[in-house]
PDB file of C-alpha atoms in Angstrom:
ATOM      1  CA  MET A   1      15.486 -14.762   7.031  1.00 65.00           C
ATOM      2  CA  VAL A   2      12.069 -14.378   8.647  1.00 77.00           C
ATOM      3  CA  LYS A   3      12.163 -10.587   8.228  1.00 76.00           C
ATOM      4  CA  LYS A   4      12.740 -10.970   4.475  1.00 80.00           C
ATOM      5  CA  LYS A   5       9.684 -13.218   4.151  1.00 82.00           C
ATOM      6  CA  VAL A   6       7.566 -10.786   6.181  1.00 78.00           C
ATOM      7  CA  PHE A   7       8.826  -7.867   4.101  1.00 81.00           C
ATOM      8  CA  LYS A   8       8.025  -9.702   0.838  1.00 83.00           C
ATOM      9  CA  ALA A   9       4.546 -10.564   2.102  1.00 80.00           C
ATOM     10  CA  LEU A  10       3.901  -6.960   3.139  1.00 80.00           C
ATOM     11  CA  SER A  11       5.210  -5.713  -0.201  1.00 84.00           C
ATOM     12  CA  ALA A  12       2.824  -8.045  -2.016  1.00 83.00           C
ATOM     13  CA  VAL A  13      -0.091  -6.877   0.144  1.00 82.00           C
ATOM     14  CA  LEU A  14       0.853  -3.264  -0.501  1.00 82.00           C
ATOM     15  CA  ILE A  15       0.959  -3.786  -4.279  1.00 83.00           C
ATOM     16  CA  VAL A  16      -2.404  -5.575  -4.232  1.00 82.00           C
ATOM     17  CA  SER A  17      -3.948  -2.801  -2.119  1.00 81.00           C
ATOM     18  CA  MET A  18      -2.558  -0.162  -4.506  1.00 78.00           C
ATOM     19  CA  LEU A  19      -4.025  -2.019  -7.488  1.00 78.00           C
ATOM     20  CA  ALA A  20      -7.357  -2.389  -5.701  1.00 77.00           C
ATOM     21  CA  THR A  21      -7.311   1.319  -4.852  1.00 75.00           C
ATOM     22  CA  GLY A  22      -6.606   2.118  -8.493  1.00 70.00           C
ATOM     23  CA  VAL A  23      -9.519  -0.010  -9.687  1.00 72.00           C
ATOM     24  CA  ILE A  24     -11.937   1.426  -7.109  1.00 67.00           C
ATOM     25  CA  VAL A  25     -10.831   4.986  -7.813  1.00 64.00           C
ATOM     26  CA  SER A  26     -11.104   4.559 -11.596  1.00 65.00           C
ATOM     27  CA  ILE A  27     -14.676   3.333 -11.087  1.00 62.00           C
ATOM     28  CA  GLN A  28     -15.430   6.404  -8.981  1.00 66.00           C
ATOM     29  CA  GLY A  29     -13.782   8.628 -11.593  1.00 63.00           C
ATOM     30  CA  LYS A  30     -11.167  10.372  -9.445  1.00 59.00           C
ATOM     31  CA  THR A  31      -7.942  11.819 -10.810  1.00 62.00           C
ATOM     32  CA  THR A  32      -4.585  10.034 -10.982  1.00 63.00           C
ATOM     33  CA  LEU A  33      -3.162  12.435  -8.401  1.00 65.00           C
ATOM     34  CA  GLU A  34      -5.777  11.364  -5.843  1.00 69.00           C
ATOM     35  CA  VAL A  35      -4.978   7.704  -6.583  1.00 67.00           C
ATOM     36  CA  ALA A  36      -1.282   8.343  -5.930  1.00 68.00           C
ATOM     37  CA  LYS A  37      -2.062  10.188  -2.703  1.00 74.00           C
ATOM     38  CA  SER A  38      -4.344   7.469  -1.318  1.00 74.00           C
ATOM     39  CA  ALA A  39      -1.833   4.759  -2.277  1.00 73.00           C
ATOM     40  CA  GLY A  40       0.913   6.777  -0.559  1.00 73.00           C
ATOM     41  CA  ASP A  41      -1.232   7.104   2.575  1.00 78.00           C
ATOM     42  CA  LYS A  42      -1.710   3.326   2.664  1.00 75.00           C
ATOM     43  CA  LYS A  43       2.058   2.823   2.339  1.00 76.00           C
ATOM     44  CA  VAL A  44       2.694   5.159   5.281  1.00 76.00           C
ATOM     45  CA  GLU A  45       0.143   3.263   7.388  1.00 77.00           C
ATOM     46  CA  VAL A  46       1.824  -0.073   6.588  1.00 77.00           C
ATOM     47  CA  ILE A  47       5.284   1.316   7.439  1.00 75.00           C
ATOM     48  CA  LYS A  48       4.005   2.725  10.757  1.00 80.00           C
ATOM     49  CA  ALA A  49       2.430  -0.658  11.550  1.00 79.00           C
ATOM     50  CA  ILE A  50       5.740  -2.435  10.862  1.00 79.00           C
ATOM     51  CA  GLN A  51       7.678  -0.017  13.078  1.00 80.00           C
ATOM     52  CA  SER A  52       5.250  -0.395  15.985  1.00 78.00           C
ATOM     53  CA  ALA A  53       5.245  -4.216  15.721  1.00 68.00           C
TER      54      ALA A  53
END
């Protein structure tokens, strides 16, 4: 039960961070591929943080 809530919260944070990354990157004028890569890197960091917790 608690794990589901934590997972949902982390998912929400991840989505928000991806959107924020997209907005920042579009302002800087980078390509879509770089956006996807940086969003993927953030996802990996979050997963590693969950596993070490």
